[in-house]
mmCIF file of C-alpha atoms in Angstrom:
data_model
loop_
_atom_site.group_PDB
_atom_site.id
_atom_site.type_symbol
_atom_site.label_atom_id
_atom_site.label_comp_id
_atom_site.label_asym_id
_atom_site.label_seq_id
_atom_site.Cartn_x
_atom_site.Cartn_y
_atom_site.Cartn_z
ATOM 1 C CA MET A 1 -34.649 -2.235 -113.314
ATOM 2 C CA ILE A 2 -32.410 -1.871 -110.158
ATOM 3 C CA THR A 3 -30.846 -4.694 -108.430
ATOM 4 C CA ILE A 4 -29.200 -4.433 -104.949
ATOM 5 C CA ASP A 5 -27.188 -7.235 -103.804
ATOM 6 C CA HIS A 6 -25.619 -7.721 -100.188
ATOM 7 C CA LEU A 7 -25.238 -3.339 -100.298
ATOM 8 C CA LYS A 8 -23.768 -2.581 -96.808
ATOM 9 C CA LYS A 9 -22.580 1.177 -95.587
ATOM 10 C CA GLN A 10 -21.540 1.854 -92.184
ATOM 11 C CA PHE A 11 -20.508 5.050 -90.419
ATOM 12 C CA GLY A 12 -18.430 4.167 -87.667
ATOM 13 C CA GLU A 13 -20.961 1.933 -85.378
ATOM 14 C CA THR A 14 -23.889 3.265 -87.151
ATOM 15 C CA VAL A 15 -25.209 1.293 -90.123
ATOM 16 C CA ALA A 16 -26.854 3.165 -92.420
ATOM 17 C CA CYS A 17 -27.669 0.915 -94.895
ATOM 18 C CA ASP A 18 -27.867 -3.034 -94.892
ATOM 19 C CA ILE A 19 -30.002 -4.224 -98.037
ATOM 20 C CA ASP A 20 -29.721 -8.222 -98.680
ATOM 21 C CA GLN A 21 -31.675 -8.615 -101.934
ATOM 22 C CA PHE A 22 -33.728 -5.871 -103.416
ATOM 23 C CA SER A 23 -35.311 -5.581 -107.023
ATOM 24 C CA ILE A 24 -36.931 -2.267 -108.393
ATOM 25 C CA GLN A 25 -38.791 -3.313 -111.407
ATOM 26 C CA ASP A 26 -39.459 -1.226 -114.689
ATOM 27 C CA GLY A 27 -42.305 0.930 -114.058
ATOM 28 C CA ASP A 28 -42.414 0.880 -110.252
ATOM 29 C CA ILE A 29 -43.085 4.084 -108.511
ATOM 30 C CA LEU A 30 -41.300 2.755 -105.171
ATOM 31 C CA GLY A 31 -42.091 5.011 -102.074
ATOM 32 C CA LEU A 32 -39.221 4.649 -99.602
ATOM 33 C CA VAL A 33 -40.307 5.672 -96.437
ATOM 34 C CA GLY A 34 -38.935 5.635 -92.489
ATOM 35 C CA ASN A 35 -37.791 7.872 -89.183
ATOM 36 C CA ASN A 36 -35.013 9.956 -89.555
ATOM 37 C CA GLY A 37 -31.813 8.173 -89.629
ATOM 38 C CA ALA A 38 -33.710 5.445 -91.453
ATOM 39 C CA GLY A 39 -31.128 5.527 -94.146
ATOM 40 C CA LYS A 40 -33.305 6.579 -96.952
ATOM 41 C CA THR A 41 -31.239 9.372 -98.363
ATOM 42 C CA THR A 42 -27.836 7.017 -97.835
ATOM 43 C CA LEU A 43 -29.793 4.244 -100.189
ATOM 44 C CA PHE A 44 -30.206 7.073 -103.206
ATOM 45 C CA ARG A 45 -26.252 8.492 -102.717
ATOM 46 C CA LEU A 46 -24.998 4.670 -102.963
ATOM 47 C CA LEU A 47 -27.587 4.210 -106.141
ATOM 48 C CA LEU A 48 -26.245 7.548 -107.527
ATOM 49 C CA ASP A 49 -22.787 6.403 -106.621
ATOM 50 C CA LEU A 50 -22.032 9.247 -104.482
ATOM 51 C CA LEU A 51 -21.008 6.961 -101.888
ATOM 52 C CA GLN A 52 -18.691 4.099 -101.839
ATOM 53 C CA ALA A 53 -20.273 0.757 -100.213
ATOM 54 C CA ASP A 54 -18.327 -0.915 -97.699
ATOM 55 C CA LYS A 55 -19.499 -4.179 -99.261
ATOM 56 C CA GLY A 56 -22.099 -5.517 -101.849
ATOM 57 C CA THR A 57 -23.368 -4.168 -105.448
ATOM 58 C CA VAL A 58 -25.785 -1.633 -107.436
ATOM 59 C CA ASN A 59 -27.030 -2.922 -110.955
ATOM 60 C CA TYR A 60 -28.910 -0.621 -113.635
ATOM 61 C CA ILE A 61 -30.432 -3.016 -116.171
ATOM 62 C CA PHE A 62 -31.715 -1.258 -119.089
ATOM 63 C CA PRO A 63 -32.898 -2.678 -122.499
ATOM 64 C CA SER A 64 -29.895 -2.767 -124.972
ATOM 65 C CA PRO A 65 -29.488 -0.624 -127.475
ATOM 66 C CA THR A 66 -28.419 -2.873 -130.273
ATOM 67 C CA GLY A 67 -31.227 -5.578 -128.954
ATOM 68 C CA GLU A 68 -28.605 -8.337 -129.086
ATOM 69 C CA GLY A 69 -28.621 -11.183 -126.105
ATOM 70 C CA ASN A 70 -31.575 -11.213 -124.209
ATOM 71 C CA GLY A 71 -32.365 -7.556 -125.224
ATOM 72 C CA SER A 72 -30.954 -6.052 -121.842
ATOM 73 C CA GLU A 73 -27.735 -4.334 -120.861
ATOM 74 C CA THR A 74 -26.063 -4.363 -117.180
ATOM 75 C CA ILE A 75 -24.055 -1.104 -115.449
ATOM 76 C CA ASN A 76 -22.624 -1.398 -112.476
ATOM 77 C CA PRO A 77 -22.240 2.333 -111.637
ATOM 78 C CA THR A 78 -19.248 2.025 -109.887
ATOM 79 C CA GLU A 79 -17.422 0.503 -113.158
ATOM 80 C CA SER A 80 -19.002 2.681 -115.925
ATOM 81 C CA GLU A 81 -20.926 6.102 -116.419
ATOM 82 C CA GLU A 82 -22.986 5.129 -119.105
ATOM 83 C CA TRP A 83 -25.883 4.616 -116.685
ATOM 84 C CA LYS A 84 -26.002 8.421 -116.170
ATOM 85 C CA GLN A 85 -27.697 9.278 -119.468
ATOM 86 C CA HIS A 86 -30.902 7.212 -118.410
ATOM 87 C CA VAL A 87 -31.079 8.289 -114.770
ATOM 88 C CA GLY A 88 -32.085 11.383 -113.556
ATOM 89 C CA ALA A 89 -32.228 12.661 -109.800
ATOM 90 C CA TYR A 90 -32.315 15.427 -107.233
ATOM 91 C CA ILE A 91 -31.264 15.142 -103.514
ATOM 92 C CA ASP A 92 -30.707 18.480 -102.279
ATOM 93 C CA GLU A 93 -29.498 21.975 -103.803
ATOM 94 C CA GLY A 94 -25.602 20.973 -104.157
ATOM 95 C CA PHE A 95 -27.230 18.917 -107.503
ATOM 96 C CA LEU A 96 -27.614 22.712 -108.665
ATOM 97 C CA ILE A 97 -25.346 25.072 -110.178
ATOM 98 C CA ASP A 98 -26.739 28.176 -108.594
ATOM 99 C CA PHE A 99 -25.077 30.816 -109.632
ATOM 100 C CA LEU A 100 -27.148 30.607 -113.003
ATOM 101 C CA THR A 101 -30.415 31.783 -113.769
ATOM 102 C CA PRO A 102 -32.966 29.003 -114.151
ATOM 103 C CA GLU A 103 -32.881 29.510 -117.843
ATOM 104 C CA GLU A 104 -29.283 29.628 -118.193
ATOM 105 C CA TYR A 105 -29.266 26.270 -116.019
ATOM 106 C CA PHE A 106 -31.685 24.692 -118.311
ATOM 107 C CA ALA A 107 -29.941 25.991 -121.545
ATOM 108 C CA PHE A 108 -26.591 24.644 -120.123
ATOM 109 C CA LEU A 109 -28.467 20.925 -119.573
ATOM 110 C CA GLY A 110 -30.029 21.075 -123.080
ATOM 111 C CA LYS A 111 -26.525 21.704 -124.718
ATOM 112 C CA ILE A 112 -24.628 18.899 -123.212
ATOM 113 C CA SER A 113 -27.545 16.585 -123.812
ATOM 114 C CA GLY A 114 -27.349 17.750 -127.322
ATOM 115 C CA MET A 115 -30.970 19.377 -127.363
ATOM 116 C CA THR A 116 -31.446 22.956 -129.264
ATOM 117 C CA GLN A 117 -32.785 25.753 -127.553
ATOM 118 C CA GLN A 118 -36.335 25.293 -128.971
ATOM 119 C CA GLN A 119 -36.255 21.586 -127.494
ATOM 120 C CA VAL A 120 -35.333 22.981 -124.473
ATOM 121 C CA ASP A 121 -38.073 25.692 -124.273
ATOM 122 C CA GLU A 122 -40.547 23.303 -125.409
ATOM 123 C CA ARG A 123 -39.486 20.782 -122.953
ATOM 124 C CA LEU A 124 -39.924 23.300 -120.301
ATOM 125 C CA GLN A 125 -43.350 24.243 -120.916
ATOM 126 C CA ASP A 126 -44.390 20.415 -119.648
ATOM 127 C CA PHE A 127 -43.592 22.237 -116.048
ATOM 128 C CA GLU A 128 -45.376 25.780 -116.587
ATOM 129 C CA GLN A 129 -48.154 24.531 -114.217
ATOM 130 C CA PHE A 130 -45.364 23.368 -111.694
ATOM 131 C CA ALA A 131 -43.232 26.304 -111.817
ATOM 132 C CA ALA A 132 -46.355 28.465 -111.266
ATOM 133 C CA GLY A 133 -44.951 31.372 -112.522
ATOM 134 C CA GLU A 134 -42.374 31.674 -109.683
ATOM 135 C CA VAL A 135 -39.345 29.847 -111.254
ATOM 136 C CA PHE A 136 -38.546 31.138 -115.036
ATOM 137 C CA GLY A 137 -38.808 35.099 -115.946
ATOM 138 C CA GLN A 138 -37.746 36.054 -112.594
ATOM 139 C CA LYS A 139 -34.395 37.772 -113.356
ATOM 140 C CA LYS A 140 -33.042 35.788 -110.371
ATOM 141 C CA LEU A 141 -30.300 33.698 -109.894
ATOM 142 C CA ILE A 142 -31.101 30.277 -108.240
ATOM 143 C CA ARG A 143 -28.991 30.669 -105.465
ATOM 144 C CA ASN A 144 -31.710 33.938 -104.371
ATOM 145 C CA LEU A 145 -34.485 31.973 -104.866
ATOM 146 C CA SER A 146 -36.673 30.456 -102.090
ATOM 147 C CA ALA A 147 -36.002 26.800 -100.774
ATOM 148 C CA GLY A 148 -39.512 25.963 -102.549
ATOM 149 C CA ASN A 149 -38.574 27.421 -106.126
ATOM 150 C CA LYS A 150 -34.964 25.983 -105.985
ATOM 151 C CA GLN A 151 -36.568 22.385 -104.994
ATOM 152 C CA LYS A 152 -38.794 23.150 -107.961
ATOM 153 C CA VAL A 153 -35.452 23.979 -110.611
ATOM 154 C CA GLY A 154 -33.839 20.786 -108.695
ATOM 155 C CA ILE A 155 -37.508 18.331 -109.333
ATOM 156 C CA ILE A 156 -37.785 19.584 -113.343
ATOM 157 C CA SER A 157 -33.997 19.195 -113.639
ATOM 158 C CA ALA A 158 -34.329 15.410 -112.916
ATOM 159 C CA LEU A 159 -37.295 15.034 -115.550
ATOM 160 C CA PHE A 160 -35.773 17.003 -117.850
ATOM 161 C CA ARG A 161 -33.908 14.484 -120.352
ATOM 162 C CA ARG A 162 -37.143 12.102 -119.792
ATOM 163 C CA PRO A 163 -35.064 9.779 -118.015
ATOM 164 C CA GLN A 164 -35.828 6.057 -117.604
ATOM 165 C CA ILE A 165 -34.979 6.017 -113.804
ATOM 166 C CA VAL A 166 -35.917 9.254 -111.338
ATOM 167 C CA ILE A 167 -34.512 9.597 -107.775
ATOM 168 C CA LEU A 168 -35.604 12.286 -105.756
ATOM 169 C CA ASP A 169 -35.270 12.661 -102.158
ATOM 170 C CA GLU A 170 -37.915 14.333 -100.247
ATOM 171 C CA PRO A 171 -39.339 16.192 -103.359
ATOM 172 C CA PHE A 172 -42.363 17.591 -101.066
ATOM 173 C CA ASN A 173 -40.113 19.618 -98.928
ATOM 174 C CA PHE A 174 -40.361 22.973 -99.044
ATOM 175 C CA LEU A 175 -43.265 23.342 -101.526
ATOM 176 C CA ASP A 176 -46.475 25.058 -100.717
ATOM 177 C CA PRO A 177 -49.864 22.710 -100.406
ATOM 178 C CA SER A 178 -50.770 23.738 -104.352
ATOM 179 C CA SER A 179 -47.559 22.714 -105.289
ATOM 180 C CA GLN A 180 -47.411 19.409 -103.441
ATOM 181 C CA LEU A 181 -50.381 18.373 -105.389
ATOM 182 C CA THR A 182 -49.559 19.776 -108.763
ATOM 183 C CA LEU A 183 -45.873 17.871 -108.229
ATOM 184 C CA LYS A 184 -48.180 14.362 -107.612
ATOM 185 C CA HIS A 185 -49.718 15.018 -110.770
ATOM 186 C CA VAL A 186 -46.432 15.519 -112.408
ATOM 187 C CA LEU A 187 -44.903 12.502 -111.556
ATOM 188 C CA THR A 188 -47.463 10.270 -111.840
ATOM 189 C CA ASP A 189 -48.077 11.534 -115.260
ATOM 190 C CA TYR A 190 -44.500 11.210 -115.842
ATOM 191 C CA SER A 191 -44.664 7.897 -115.092
ATOM 192 C CA HIS A 192 -47.635 6.781 -117.361
ATOM 193 C CA GLU A 193 -46.191 8.529 -120.263
ATOM 194 C CA THR A 194 -42.949 7.262 -120.301
ATOM 195 C CA GLY A 195 -42.879 3.791 -118.202
ATOM 196 C CA ALA A 196 -40.167 5.227 -116.225
ATOM 197 C CA THR A 197 -39.309 3.822 -112.500
ATOM 198 C CA LEU A 198 -39.360 6.480 -109.967
ATOM 199 C CA LEU A 199 -38.073 6.406 -106.533
ATOM 200 C CA ILE A 200 -39.350 8.537 -103.940
ATOM 201 C CA SER A 201 -38.395 9.113 -100.405
ATOM 202 C CA SER A 202 -40.871 10.908 -98.501
ATOM 203 C CA HIS A 203 -41.757 11.480 -94.186
ATOM 204 C CA ASN A 204 -45.372 12.527 -96.173
ATOM 205 C CA LEU A 205 -47.183 9.293 -95.612
ATOM 206 C CA GLN A 206 -50.286 10.598 -97.587
ATOM 207 C CA HIS A 207 -48.386 11.817 -100.604
ATOM 208 C CA THR A 208 -46.210 8.624 -100.980
ATOM 209 C CA VAL A 209 -49.450 6.174 -100.720
ATOM 210 C CA ASP A 210 -51.233 8.146 -102.806
ATOM 211 C CA ILE A 211 -48.548 8.144 -105.719
ATOM 212 C CA SER A 212 -46.823 4.822 -104.990
ATOM 213 C CA THR A 213 -47.550 1.393 -106.293
ATOM 214 C CA ARG A 214 -45.223 0.091 -103.956
ATOM 215 C CA ILE A 215 -43.397 0.773 -100.500
ATOM 216 C CA ALA A 216 -40.245 0.100 -98.781
ATOM 217 C CA LEU A 217 -40.188 0.581 -95.340
ATOM 218 C CA LEU A 218 -36.604 1.242 -93.849
ATOM 219 C CA GLU A 219 -35.506 0.842 -90.625
ATOM 220 C CA HIS A 220 -31.830 1.275 -89.257
ATOM 221 C CA GLY A 221 -30.778 0.873 -92.791
ATOM 222 C CA VAL A 222 -32.620 -2.258 -93.700
ATOM 223 C CA ILE A 223 -35.715 -2.890 -95.813
ATOM 224 C CA ILE A 224 -38.023 -4.034 -93.062
ATOM 225 C CA ARG A 225 -41.332 -4.441 -95.245
ATOM 226 C CA ASP A 226 -42.171 -4.135 -98.855
ATOM 227 C CA LEU A 227 -45.720 -3.432 -99.578
ATOM 228 C CA PRO A 228 -47.772 -3.436 -102.570
ATOM 229 C CA ASN A 229 -49.738 -0.247 -102.439
ATOM 230 C CA SER A 230 -52.585 -1.020 -104.848
ATOM 231 C CA GLU A 231 -55.092 1.685 -104.660
ATOM 232 C CA GLY A 232 -53.492 2.802 -101.198
ATOM 233 C CA SER A 233 -53.567 -0.477 -99.722
ATOM 234 C CA ALA A 234 -50.096 0.327 -97.609
ATOM 235 C CA ALA A 235 -51.674 3.056 -95.673
ATOM 236 C CA THR A 236 -53.387 0.844 -92.759
ATOM 237 C CA GLU A 237 -50.069 -0.880 -92.203
ATOM 238 C CA LEU A 238 -47.774 2.080 -92.428
ATOM 239 C CA GLU A 239 -49.952 4.059 -89.764
ATOM 240 C CA GLU A 240 -49.786 1.173 -87.517
ATOM 241 C CA TYR A 241 -45.815 1.019 -87.610
ATOM 242 C CA PHE A 242 -45.617 4.876 -87.613
ATOM 243 C CA GLY A 243 -48.229 5.614 -84.931
ATOM 244 C CA GLY A 244 -47.570 2.559 -82.894
#
């Protein structure tokens, strides 16, 4: 679970994030939508402690490993780094170590996560269809991959350790139509198999409606609508907002 309390961030006179109270429940697939400048990426960077808020707090609430008390532990990402072992994210290619090949990069991620190379290889098999023969075995550094294939490496890296919370900023960008459809299955299957919470921003309304259980609409840093999305029920309201 993620809770947001009076979170605000300004850049000069521009308010990039101004969220009073908002909670993201365990197992939600939250689609974050809004026009350019609405504050989607700023919110993600605040959640990941990549930006310092002007005021307010973010808290991650995870099941307690000891089971003591109420069975959960609350972590403020500005005060502890323990949350990082539970969260996977990809915002842009700056998250990648681009002087490695994809194989070297995932071997490194596996090593720092305590995985054997066999476990790394087995985990990557889950993404073979998504990689589509274009990411692995190419003998290319990540920096020399196409924008779409860099995007695939980043998305796979966010899911690689099977985190409880996944944050993806515009994951459908740069992907061809086949890869976009495959990604929708990858994300929904991951959610169903793990019960993880997914936060996904996208300009593609159809993809967002297809995979999200809930949609937050941002305008000038403010969440102006929090829409349930059972069987795509949010589509009409979103079309009216963006079409109007």
